[in-house]
């Protein structure tokens, strides 16, 4: 093929529309903790296909304005939900002939865990986008293969929580160790043993004590309150909580 | 948009070529251990663009024959190198406007670690595909952003080795603990302490002793030889070797 022509000549006559190519999208699973539940952000589809169904926010690459794939993810999240997230993590890329009735389709799935309060403010300005408790999402008929995408992102969140100090950055500050343990348990979908949880967290030196709050249950000793220590963002547990393992 | 038409009508008039879409490819980083080095499989490009440069095997999705994205990866690897790999792991998906001179391009990067001997037999039948020691690859001018893709796959391989018993499945059987430690060290690009390595491996009960070989260095006690125990494939270390951490 292409014998005797230069690369410049080849590129000059190259037209991507001469070839069949798949649909290429991004989808974003945005999680938060609110009212003691893990919640995920969904949008109600306004257009065909799967009009009227709830779906992860996402969409097509804009070849003119998006520089990188993760720019597409950030832009789509902002446009569809009003939420601006500094860092999105790629979970997986799924492609097949079945997932979209328009044809062979590939989607790059991203996720992030964000504090609840600031996003809620933004979301009020956007129609048809809302936080759903993760247990209710299981009962919704989602668009496309988004039930499977939600599951993949949820599993990544569980594993990630077991290895990192993620939860200390999404809780409202200051927080108690009881609140922090609840956050870890919600994110990992697991029950942790109180004593060993506290020992591991305090030994890790990722928290800074900032004062005392009202006693738990209203009586007894005041509760110590914490916020993330400086440099805690780089901290990774090298031993997992419970039985969670990396995939 | 699409007011007043049914989903069937919408799909009937939908033509993906009405929209600009990126190039969508897969690339595969295939690693092996051979002659005490970590090696990676590259192919010499026969066509524009970047004709004559070495690249990871890969290519475009065939919308008619590929059912899933990983089928594309397996097919491309087979066509371009003769290697058939049962399981490919997705590393990451990279997309931007710079990586391919033909335009906005997305690639899903896959990787696998395979035993050396069987693949070498296949590769001899395929022109322009060869194993390169990883240290030599760093000096080659690779096509596209493949130097970066090789780096990403290499990092994944390091982390994966720290958490799994991957190396016991790619060594020629039976093997000694010294050979196994060398394999872990090559894959992790790290030096491991002999005593604690042996203790962890033997405690994990992933090996089955199958006999004795010649003494190391030719004299002294015979060397115990091992092969993977049944069910060892599911084993994940829950504590890492050395300082390696999950990303």
Short mmCIF file of C-alpha atoms in Angstrom, two decimals:
data_model
loop_
_atom_site.label_atom_id
_atom_site.label_comp_id
_atom_site.label_asym_id
_atom_site.label_seq_id
_atom_site.Cartn_x
_atom_site.Cartn_y
_atom_site.Cartn_z
CA UNK A 1 0.00 0.00 0.00
CA UNK A 2 0.96 3.63 -0.52
CA UNK A 3 4.00 2.65 -2.55
CA UNK A 4 5.93 5.50 -4.00
CA UNK A 5 4.14 8.35 -2.26
CA UNK A 6 5.53 10.47 0.53
CA UNK A 7 3.96 10.77 3.97
CA UNK A 8 2.89 14.33 3.11
CA UNK A 9 1.11 13.09 -0.04
CA UNK A 10 -0.48 10.27 1.94
CA UNK A 11 -1.79 12.66 4.59
CA UNK A 12 -2.99 15.08 1.94
CA UNK A 13 -5.29 12.50 0.38
CA UNK A 14 -6.32 10.88 3.69
CA UNK A 15 -10.00 11.26 4.57
CA UNK A 16 -11.19 9.55 7.77
CA UNK A 17 -14.74 9.37 6.35
CA UNK A 18 -13.51 6.88 3.73
CA UNK A 19 -13.54 4.32 6.58
CA UNK A 20 -16.23 3.00 8.89
CA UNK A 21 -15.53 4.05 12.43
CA UNK A 22 -17.35 3.46 15.72
CA UNK A 23 -19.18 6.08 17.76
CA UNK A 24 -16.75 7.33 20.41
CA UNK A 25 -18.07 8.83 23.64
CA UNK A 26 -17.09 9.48 27.24
CA UNK A 27 -19.27 8.83 30.30
CA UNK A 28 -18.70 10.03 33.83
CA UNK A 29 -19.66 8.36 37.11
CA UNK A 30 -19.63 11.09 39.74
CA UNK A 31 -20.07 9.92 43.32
CA UNK A 32 -20.71 11.80 46.54
CA UNK A 33 -21.57 11.07 50.17
CA UNK A 34 -24.77 12.70 51.43
CA UNK A 35 -27.19 11.94 54.26
CA UNK A 36 -25.30 8.74 55.10
CA UNK A 37 -25.69 7.32 51.61
CA UNK A 38 -23.44 6.96 48.61
CA UNK A 39 -24.99 8.89 45.72
CA UNK A 40 -24.31 9.11 41.97
CA UNK A 41 -25.14 11.89 39.54
CA UNK A 42 -27.49 11.01 36.65
CA UNK A 43 -29.10 13.03 33.87
CA UNK A 44 -32.44 12.40 32.19
CA UNK A 45 -31.95 11.97 28.44
CA UNK A 46 -33.76 14.60 26.40
CA UNK A 47 -33.02 13.10 22.97
CA UNK A 48 -33.17 9.81 21.12
CA UNK A 49 -32.01 7.15 21.61
CA UNK A 50 -33.33 6.07 25.02
CA UNK A 51 -35.09 9.42 25.44
CA UNK A 52 -36.53 9.88 28.95
CA UNK A 53 -34.23 7.32 30.58
CA UNK A 54 -31.67 8.22 33.23
CA UNK A 55 -28.04 7.98 32.17
CA UNK A 56 -24.52 8.88 33.23
CA UNK A 57 -23.57 12.34 31.98
CA UNK A 58 -21.41 12.09 28.87
CA UNK A 59 -21.28 12.53 25.12
CA UNK A 60 -19.19 12.89 22.00
CA UNK A 61 -15.73 14.37 21.52
CA UNK A 62 -15.67 17.85 19.98
CA UNK A 63 -12.68 17.50 17.63
CA UNK A 64 -12.31 21.27 17.37
CA UNK A 65 -12.41 22.28 21.02
CA UNK A 66 -11.26 19.24 23.07
CA UNK A 67 -7.48 18.83 23.35
CA UNK A 68 -7.41 15.58 25.33
CA UNK A 69 -9.97 12.86 25.99
CA UNK A 70 -10.27 13.91 29.62
CA UNK A 71 -11.11 17.44 28.44
CA UNK A 72 -14.15 15.92 26.75
CA UNK A 73 -15.14 14.26 30.02
CA UNK A 74 -14.73 17.48 32.01
CA UNK A 75 -16.59 19.55 29.41
CA UNK A 76 -19.52 17.13 29.16
CA UNK A 77 -19.86 16.97 32.94
CA UNK A 78 -19.87 20.77 33.14
CA UNK A 79 -22.37 21.21 30.29
CA UNK A 80 -24.79 18.52 31.44
CA UNK A 81 -24.67 18.94 35.22
CA UNK A 82 -22.93 22.23 36.01
CA UNK A 83 -20.29 20.35 38.01
CA UNK A 84 -16.61 21.20 37.55
CA UNK A 85 -14.22 18.51 38.74
CA UNK A 86 -10.45 19.07 38.80
CA UNK A 87 -9.48 15.43 38.40
CA UNK A 88 -11.30 12.55 36.74
CA UNK A 89 -9.94 9.03 36.87
CA UNK A 90 -10.34 6.69 33.94
CA UNK A 91 -12.02 3.42 34.90
CA UNK A 92 -12.26 1.42 31.71
CA UNK A 93 -13.13 1.64 28.02
CA UNK A 94 -15.99 -0.48 26.75
CA UNK A 95 -16.69 -1.04 23.08
CA UNK A 96 -19.04 -3.37 21.24
CA UNK A 97 -21.74 -3.61 18.60
CA UNK A 98 -24.63 -3.95 21.10
CA UNK A 99 -24.42 -1.11 23.58
CA UNK A 100 -25.87 1.67 21.40
CA UNK A 101 -28.70 1.24 18.85
CA UNK A 102 -26.91 3.73 16.57
CA UNK A 103 -24.14 1.20 15.92
CA UNK A 104 -20.70 -0.01 17.04
CA UNK A 105 -19.84 2.22 19.97
CA UNK A 106 -16.92 2.81 22.31
CA UNK A 107 -17.10 4.73 25.56
CA UNK A 108 -14.30 5.76 27.90
CA UNK A 109 -15.66 5.65 31.46
CA UNK A 110 -14.36 8.16 34.01
CA UNK A 111 -15.14 8.57 37.70
CA UNK A 112 -14.62 10.94 40.60
CA UNK A 113 -15.69 11.25 44.22
CA UNK A 114 -16.55 14.82 45.22
CA UNK A 115 -17.71 16.60 48.39
CA UNK A 116 -21.48 17.01 48.36
CA UNK A 117 -22.13 20.63 49.21
CA UNK A 118 -20.46 22.56 46.39
CA UNK A 119 -21.83 20.35 43.63
CA UNK A 120 -25.37 20.54 44.97
CA UNK A 121 -25.28 24.31 44.51
CA UNK A 122 -24.33 23.94 40.87
CA UNK A 123 -26.80 21.21 40.13
CA UNK A 124 -29.76 23.33 41.13
CA UNK A 125 -29.07 25.45 38.05
CA UNK A 126 -29.23 22.49 35.70
CA UNK A 127 -32.51 20.85 34.72
CA UNK A 128 -32.80 17.05 34.64
CA UNK A 129 -29.61 16.31 36.57
CA UNK A 130 -29.85 14.88 40.08
CA UNK A 131 -28.05 12.83 42.70
CA UNK A 132 -29.47 9.34 43.17
CA UNK A 133 -28.73 7.11 46.19
CA UNK A 134 -26.81 4.17 44.72
CA UNK A 135 -29.36 1.64 46.01
CA UNK A 136 -32.19 3.37 44.10
CA UNK A 137 -30.14 3.41 40.88
CA UNK A 138 -30.16 -0.38 40.85
CA UNK A 139 -33.94 -0.27 40.33
CA UNK A 140 -33.93 2.33 37.50
CA UNK A 141 -33.94 1.22 33.86
CA UNK A 142 -30.84 3.14 32.77
CA UNK A 143 -29.99 4.05 29.16
CA UNK A 144 -27.59 1.94 27.08
CA UNK A 145 -25.27 -0.27 29.18
CA UNK A 146 -25.06 2.36 31.90
CA UNK A 147 -26.14 -0.07 34.65
CA UNK A 148 -22.97 -2.01 33.86
CA UNK A 149 -20.88 1.19 33.74
CA UNK A 150 -22.23 2.24 37.16
CA UNK A 151 -21.25 -1.19 38.48
CA UNK A 152 -17.71 -0.91 37.07
CA UNK A 153 -17.23 2.56 38.56
CA UNK A 154 -18.65 1.40 41.92
CA UNK A 155 -16.17 -1.50 42.05
CA UNK A 156 -13.28 0.84 41.26
CA UNK A 157 -14.43 3.17 44.04
CA UNK A 158 -14.47 0.27 46.53
CA UNK A 159 -10.95 -0.85 45.62
CA UNK A 160 -9.62 2.68 45.53
CA UNK A 161 -10.99 3.45 48.99
CA UNK A 162 -9.29 0.36 50.40
CA UNK A 163 -5.91 1.64 49.21
CA UNK A 164 -6.12 5.39 49.64
CA UNK A 165 -7.22 8.07 52.04
CA UNK A 166 -9.78 9.36 49.55
CA UNK A 167 -12.60 9.75 52.13
CA UNK A 168 -10.70 12.31 54.23
CA UNK A 169 -10.90 14.73 51.31
CA UNK A 170 -14.63 14.51 50.66
CA UNK A 171 -15.98 14.81 54.20
CA UNK A 172 -17.14 18.15 55.50
CA UNK A 173 -14.38 19.45 57.82
CA UNK A 174 -13.83 19.07 60.70
CA UNK A 175 -14.99 15.48 61.14
CA UNK A 176 -14.87 12.90 63.91
CA UNK A 177 -13.27 9.44 63.58
CA UNK A 178 -16.78 7.96 63.74
CA UNK A 179 -17.85 10.05 60.73
CA UNK A 180 -14.68 9.06 58.91
CA UNK A 181 -15.25 5.37 59.58
CA UNK A 182 -18.84 5.70 58.28
CA UNK A 183 -17.47 7.26 55.08
CA UNK A 184 -14.96 4.43 54.56
CA UNK A 185 -17.71 1.88 55.20
CA UNK A 186 -20.13 3.47 52.72
CA UNK A 187 -17.47 3.73 50.03
CA UNK A 188 -16.17 0.20 50.57
CA UNK A 189 -19.62 -1.30 51.17
CA UNK A 190 -18.09 -3.12 54.14
CA UNK A 191 -18.07 -3.07 57.93
CA UNK A 192 -14.75 -2.17 59.56
CA UNK A 193 -13.63 -3.04 63.07
CA UNK A 194 -13.54 0.19 65.12
CA UNK A 195 -10.32 -0.36 67.06
CA UNK A 196 -8.16 -1.42 64.13
CA UNK A 197 -9.65 1.30 61.91
CA UNK A 198 -8.69 3.99 64.44
CA UNK A 199 -5.23 2.55 64.97
CA UNK A 200 -4.49 2.45 61.25
CA UNK A 201 -5.83 5.93 60.56
CA UNK A 202 -3.98 7.54 63.47
CA UNK A 203 -0.75 5.64 62.76
CA UNK A 204 -0.85 6.86 59.17
CA UNK A 205 -0.49 10.47 60.42
CA UNK A 206 -2.80 11.82 57.76
CA UNK A 207 -5.03 13.75 60.14
CA UNK A 208 -4.56 16.90 62.14
CA UNK A 209 -6.60 17.38 65.32
CA UNK A 210 -8.39 20.72 65.23
CA UNK A 211 -10.50 20.74 68.39
CA UNK A 212 -13.36 19.04 70.15
CA UNK A 213 -17.03 18.73 69.27
CA UNK A 214 -20.07 17.73 71.25
CA UNK A 215 -19.88 14.21 72.72
CA UNK A 216 -21.30 11.41 70.58
CA UNK A 217 -24.83 10.68 71.76
CA UNK A 218 -24.88 14.00 73.62
CA UNK A 219 -23.06 12.88 76.77
CA UNK A 220 -19.67 11.75 77.99
CA UNK A 221 -16.30 12.90 76.69
CA UNK A 222 -16.16 15.52 73.93
CA UNK A 223 -15.39 14.11 70.46
CA UNK A 224 -12.01 14.88 68.90
CA UNK A 225 -12.36 16.58 65.50
CA UNK A 226 -9.94 16.32 62.60
CA UNK A 227 -9.09 17.64 59.17
CA UNK A 228 -6.63 16.26 56.57
CA UNK A 229 -2.99 16.96 57.42
CA UNK A 230 -0.76 18.66 54.88
CA UNK A 231 0.70 16.21 52.32
CA UNK A 232 -1.99 13.64 53.13
CA UNK A 233 -3.04 13.63 49.46
CA UNK A 234 0.00 11.60 48.48
CA UNK A 235 -0.58 8.97 51.12
CA UNK A 236 -1.42 5.45 49.99
CA UNK A 237 -2.06 2.65 52.41
CA UNK A 238 0.25 -0.19 51.52
CA UNK A 239 -1.94 -2.63 53.36
CA UNK A 240 -5.62 -2.95 52.64
CA UNK A 241 -8.53 -2.66 55.01
CA UNK A 242 -10.49 -5.85 55.51
CA UNK A 243 -10.49 -8.29 52.63
CA UNK A 244 -10.56 -5.78 49.79
CA UNK A 245 -7.95 -6.48 47.15
CA UNK A 246 -6.67 -4.71 44.09
CA UNK A 247 -7.83 -6.04 40.75
CA UNK B 1 -34.07 18.12 18.94
CA UNK B 2 -35.85 15.17 17.35
CA UNK B 3 -39.24 16.44 18.53
CA UNK B 4 -42.18 14.44 17.39
CA UNK B 5 -40.30 11.54 15.86
CA UNK B 6 -40.07 8.05 17.28
CA UNK B 7 -36.82 6.34 18.22
CA UNK B 8 -37.25 4.04 15.21
CA UNK B 9 -37.59 7.05 12.88
CA UNK B 10 -34.60 8.69 14.53
CA UNK B 11 -32.43 5.59 14.08
CA UNK B 12 -33.64 5.19 10.51
CA UNK B 13 -32.31 8.60 9.50
CA UNK B 14 -29.18 8.46 11.68
CA UNK B 15 -25.89 8.41 9.76
CA UNK B 16 -22.68 8.42 11.82
CA UNK B 17 -20.81 10.02 8.90
CA UNK B 18 -22.86 13.21 9.39
CA UNK B 19 -20.58 13.86 12.38
CA UNK B 20 -16.84 14.31 12.78
CA UNK B 21 -15.41 11.45 14.79
CA UNK B 22 -11.89 10.60 15.93
CA UNK B 23 -9.75 7.73 14.68
CA UNK B 24 -10.24 4.84 17.10
CA UNK B 25 -7.55 2.18 17.45
CA UNK B 26 -6.22 -0.41 19.86
CA UNK B 27 -2.54 -1.02 20.68
CA UNK B 28 -1.04 -3.97 22.51
CA UNK B 29 2.03 -4.07 24.76
CA UNK B 30 3.08 -7.72 24.93
CA UNK B 31 5.85 -8.51 27.42
CA UNK B 32 7.93 -11.60 27.97
CA UNK B 33 10.96 -12.69 29.99
CA UNK B 34 13.85 -14.06 27.94
CA UNK B 35 17.58 -14.41 28.55
CA UNK B 36 17.30 -12.56 31.86
CA UNK B 37 15.74 -9.49 30.27
CA UNK B 38 12.24 -8.09 30.04
CA UNK B 39 11.26 -7.89 26.36
CA UNK B 40 8.43 -6.29 24.43
CA UNK B 41 7.01 -7.17 21.03
CA UNK B 42 7.20 -4.49 18.32
CA UNK B 43 6.34 -4.41 14.62
CA UNK B 44 7.98 -2.35 11.89
CA UNK B 45 5.39 -0.16 10.16
CA UNK B 46 5.00 -0.95 6.48
CA UNK B 47 2.63 1.92 5.65
CA UNK B 48 2.26 5.66 6.15
CA UNK B 49 2.21 7.39 8.54
CA UNK B 50 5.52 6.80 10.33
CA UNK B 51 6.46 4.12 7.76
CA UNK B 52 9.61 2.22 8.77
CA UNK B 53 9.37 3.06 12.46
CA UNK B 54 8.86 0.43 15.14
CA UNK B 55 5.48 0.46 16.86
CA UNK B 56 3.27 -1.54 19.18
CA UNK B 57 1.09 -3.97 17.23
CA UNK B 58 -2.43 -2.57 16.84
CA UNK B 59 -4.92 -1.03 14.46
CA UNK B 60 -8.50 -0.12 13.68
CA UNK B 61 -11.74 -1.80 14.75
CA UNK B 62 -13.42 -3.91 12.07
CA UNK B 63 -17.07 -3.00 12.69
CA UNK B 64 -18.27 -6.07 10.79
CA UNK B 65 -16.14 -8.78 12.40
CA UNK B 66 -15.16 -7.54 15.88
CA UNK B 67 -17.79 -8.10 18.58
CA UNK B 68 -15.99 -6.43 21.49
CA UNK B 69 -13.09 -3.99 21.72
CA UNK B 70 -10.84 -6.69 23.18
CA UNK B 71 -11.63 -8.86 20.13
CA UNK B 72 -10.03 -6.12 18.03
CA UNK B 73 -6.94 -6.23 20.24
CA UNK B 74 -6.67 -10.02 20.02
CA UNK B 75 -7.26 -10.02 16.25
CA UNK B 76 -4.69 -7.30 15.57
CA UNK B 77 -2.09 -9.05 17.69
CA UNK B 78 -2.71 -12.31 15.84
CA UNK B 79 -2.63 -10.71 12.37
CA UNK B 80 0.45 -8.60 12.96
CA UNK B 81 2.59 -10.91 15.07
CA UNK B 82 1.09 -14.41 14.93
CA UNK B 83 0.68 -14.40 18.70
CA UNK B 84 -2.59 -15.60 20.24
CA UNK B 85 -3.14 -14.45 23.82
CA UNK B 86 -6.10 -15.70 25.88
CA UNK B 87 -6.37 -12.66 28.10
CA UNK B 88 -5.42 -9.04 27.48
CA UNK B 89 -5.69 -6.45 30.23
CA UNK B 90 -6.72 -2.90 29.44
CA UNK B 91 -4.18 -0.35 30.67
CA UNK B 92 -5.58 3.02 29.66
CA UNK B 93 -7.21 4.91 26.81
CA UNK B 94 -5.38 7.91 25.39
CA UNK B 95 -6.98 10.41 23.06
CA UNK B 96 -5.86 13.76 21.72
CA UNK B 97 -5.36 15.86 18.60
CA UNK B 98 -1.54 15.44 18.51
CA UNK B 99 -0.75 11.75 18.66
CA UNK B 100 -1.52 10.84 15.02
CA UNK B 101 -0.85 13.08 11.99
CA UNK B 102 -4.11 11.83 10.43
CA UNK B 103 -6.12 13.72 13.04
CA UNK B 104 -7.83 13.45 16.47
CA UNK B 105 -7.13 9.93 17.57
CA UNK B 106 -8.05 7.65 20.46
CA UNK B 107 -6.29 4.40 21.31
CA UNK B 108 -7.20 1.78 23.89
CA UNK B 109 -3.97 0.31 25.23
CA UNK B 110 -3.89 -3.37 26.25
CA UNK B 111 -1.11 -5.46 27.77
CA UNK B 112 -0.20 -9.04 28.59
CA UNK B 113 2.78 -10.94 29.94
CA UNK B 114 3.34 -14.25 28.17
CA UNK B 115 5.81 -17.13 28.44
CA UNK B 116 8.58 -16.75 25.90
CA UNK B 117 8.91 -20.06 24.14
CA UNK B 118 5.51 -20.56 22.47
CA UNK B 119 5.30 -17.01 21.15
CA UNK B 120 8.79 -17.16 19.67
CA UNK B 121 7.68 -20.07 17.50
CA UNK B 122 4.81 -18.06 16.08
CA UNK B 123 6.78 -14.91 15.57
CA UNK B 124 9.28 -16.58 13.28
CA UNK B 125 6.52 -16.92 10.71
CA UNK B 126 5.74 -13.21 10.74
CA UNK B 127 7.96 -10.68 9.00
CA UNK B 128 8.86 -7.42 10.72
CA UNK B 129 7.75 -8.43 14.22
CA UNK B 130 10.36 -9.01 16.92
CA UNK B 131 11.00 -9.00 20.64
CA UNK B 132 13.07 -6.07 21.86
CA UNK B 133 14.77 -5.91 25.28
CA UNK B 134 12.98 -3.09 27.11
CA UNK B 135 16.22 -1.13 27.61
CA UNK B 136 16.87 -1.02 23.86
CA UNK B 137 13.34 0.19 23.15
CA UNK B 138 14.07 3.37 25.09
CA UNK B 139 16.63 4.29 22.40
CA UNK B 140 14.37 3.60 19.38
CA UNK B 141 12.37 6.39 17.76
CA UNK B 142 8.94 4.73 18.00
CA UNK B 143 5.91 5.66 15.90
CA UNK B 144 3.21 8.02 17.22
CA UNK B 145 3.17 8.32 21.04
CA UNK B 146 4.16 4.69 21.45
CA UNK B 147 7.16 5.51 23.67
CA UNK B 148 4.61 6.90 26.14
CA UNK B 149 2.32 3.87 25.70
CA UNK B 150 5.24 1.51 26.38
CA UNK B 151 5.98 3.50 29.55
CA UNK B 152 2.34 3.28 30.72
CA UNK B 153 2.21 -0.47 30.12
CA UNK B 154 5.58 -0.95 31.86
CA UNK B 155 4.32 0.90 34.95
CA UNK B 156 1.17 -1.23 35.03
CA UNK B 157 3.28 -4.36 34.79
CA UNK B 158 5.41 -3.23 37.76
CA UNK B 159 2.37 -2.54 39.94
CA UNK B 160 0.60 -5.70 38.88
CA UNK B 161 3.62 -7.84 39.71
CA UNK B 162 3.78 -6.34 43.19
CA UNK B 163 0.19 -7.46 43.88
CA UNK B 164 -0.10 -10.76 42.07
CA UNK B 165 1.67 -14.02 41.44
CA UNK B 166 1.85 -13.27 37.70
CA UNK B 167 5.52 -14.38 37.35
CA UNK B 168 4.86 -17.97 38.43
CA UNK B 169 2.75 -18.43 35.30
CA UNK B 170 5.27 -17.17 32.75
CA UNK B 171 8.40 -18.98 33.90
CA UNK B 172 9.42 -22.21 32.24
CA UNK B 173 8.46 -25.03 34.63
CA UNK B 174 9.86 -26.31 36.88
CA UNK B 175 11.74 -23.33 38.31
CA UNK B 176 13.86 -22.63 41.39
CA UNK B 177 13.12 -19.90 43.94
CA UNK B 178 16.20 -18.06 42.66
CA UNK B 179 14.77 -18.03 39.14
CA UNK B 180 11.41 -16.88 40.50
CA UNK B 181 12.99 -14.05 42.45
CA UNK B 182 14.87 -12.94 39.32
CA UNK B 183 11.56 -12.86 37.42
CA UNK B 184 9.88 -10.73 40.10
CA UNK B 185 12.88 -8.39 40.14
CA UNK B 186 12.91 -7.96 36.35
CA UNK B 187 9.17 -7.32 36.22
CA UNK B 188 9.19 -4.92 39.18
CA UNK B 189 12.49 -3.29 38.21
CA UNK B 190 13.49 -3.60 41.85
CA UNK B 191 15.80 -5.62 44.10
CA UNK B 192 14.08 -7.87 46.63
CA UNK B 193 15.53 -9.19 49.88
CA UNK B 194 16.09 -12.96 49.49
CA UNK B 195 14.91 -14.14 52.91
CA UNK B 196 11.66 -12.19 53.02
CA UNK B 197 10.93 -13.00 49.38
CA UNK B 198 11.21 -16.74 50.09
CA UNK B 199 9.15 -16.51 53.26
CA UNK B 200 6.32 -14.65 51.53
CA UNK B 201 6.26 -16.92 48.50
CA UNK B 202 6.30 -20.13 50.55
CA UNK B 203 3.75 -18.82 53.08
CA UNK B 204 1.40 -17.95 50.23
CA UNK B 205 1.18 -21.67 49.33
CA UNK B 206 1.05 -20.95 45.61
CA UNK B 207 3.85 -23.35 44.69
CA UNK B 208 4.08 -27.10 44.52
CA UNK B 209 7.49 -28.72 44.94
CA UNK B 210 8.15 -31.11 42.07
CA UNK B 211 11.69 -32.33 42.64
CA UNK B 212 15.29 -31.28 42.84
CA UNK B 213 17.61 -29.85 40.23
CA UNK B 214 21.35 -29.42 40.06
CA UNK B 215 22.82 -27.33 42.88
CA UNK B 216 23.16 -23.60 42.18
CA UNK B 217 26.71 -22.91 41.12
CA UNK B 218 27.22 -26.62 40.47
CA UNK B 219 27.99 -27.71 44.03
CA UNK B 220 26.39 -28.09 47.44
CA UNK B 221 22.76 -29.02 48.13
CA UNK B 222 20.44 -29.75 45.19
CA UNK B 223 18.01 -26.92 44.33
CA UNK B 224 14.31 -27.43 45.07
CA UNK B 225 12.19 -27.02 41.94
CA UNK B 226 8.60 -25.79 41.83
CA UNK B 227 5.58 -25.28 39.61
CA UNK B 228 2.38 -23.28 40.26
CA UNK B 229 -0.02 -25.01 42.64
CA UNK B 230 -3.62 -25.58 41.61
CA UNK B 231 -5.82 -22.50 42.23
CA UNK B 232 -2.75 -20.26 42.42
CA UNK B 233 -4.17 -18.15 39.58
CA UNK B 234 -6.71 -16.55 41.88
CA UNK B 235 -4.15 -15.61 44.50
CA UNK B 236 -3.52 -11.93 45.11
CA UNK B 237 -1.00 -10.72 47.62
CA UNK B 238 -2.74 -8.34 49.97
CA UNK B 239 0.54 -6.82 51.00
CA UNK B 240 2.98 -5.50 48.46
CA UNK B 241 6.60 -6.38 47.96
CA UNK B 242 9.02 -3.58 48.72
CA UNK B 243 7.74 -0.05 48.24
CA UNK B 244 5.59 -0.65 45.18
CA UNK B 245 2.10 0.78 45.53
CA UNK B 246 -1.12 0.56 43.58
CA UNK B 247 -2.01 3.56 41.43
#
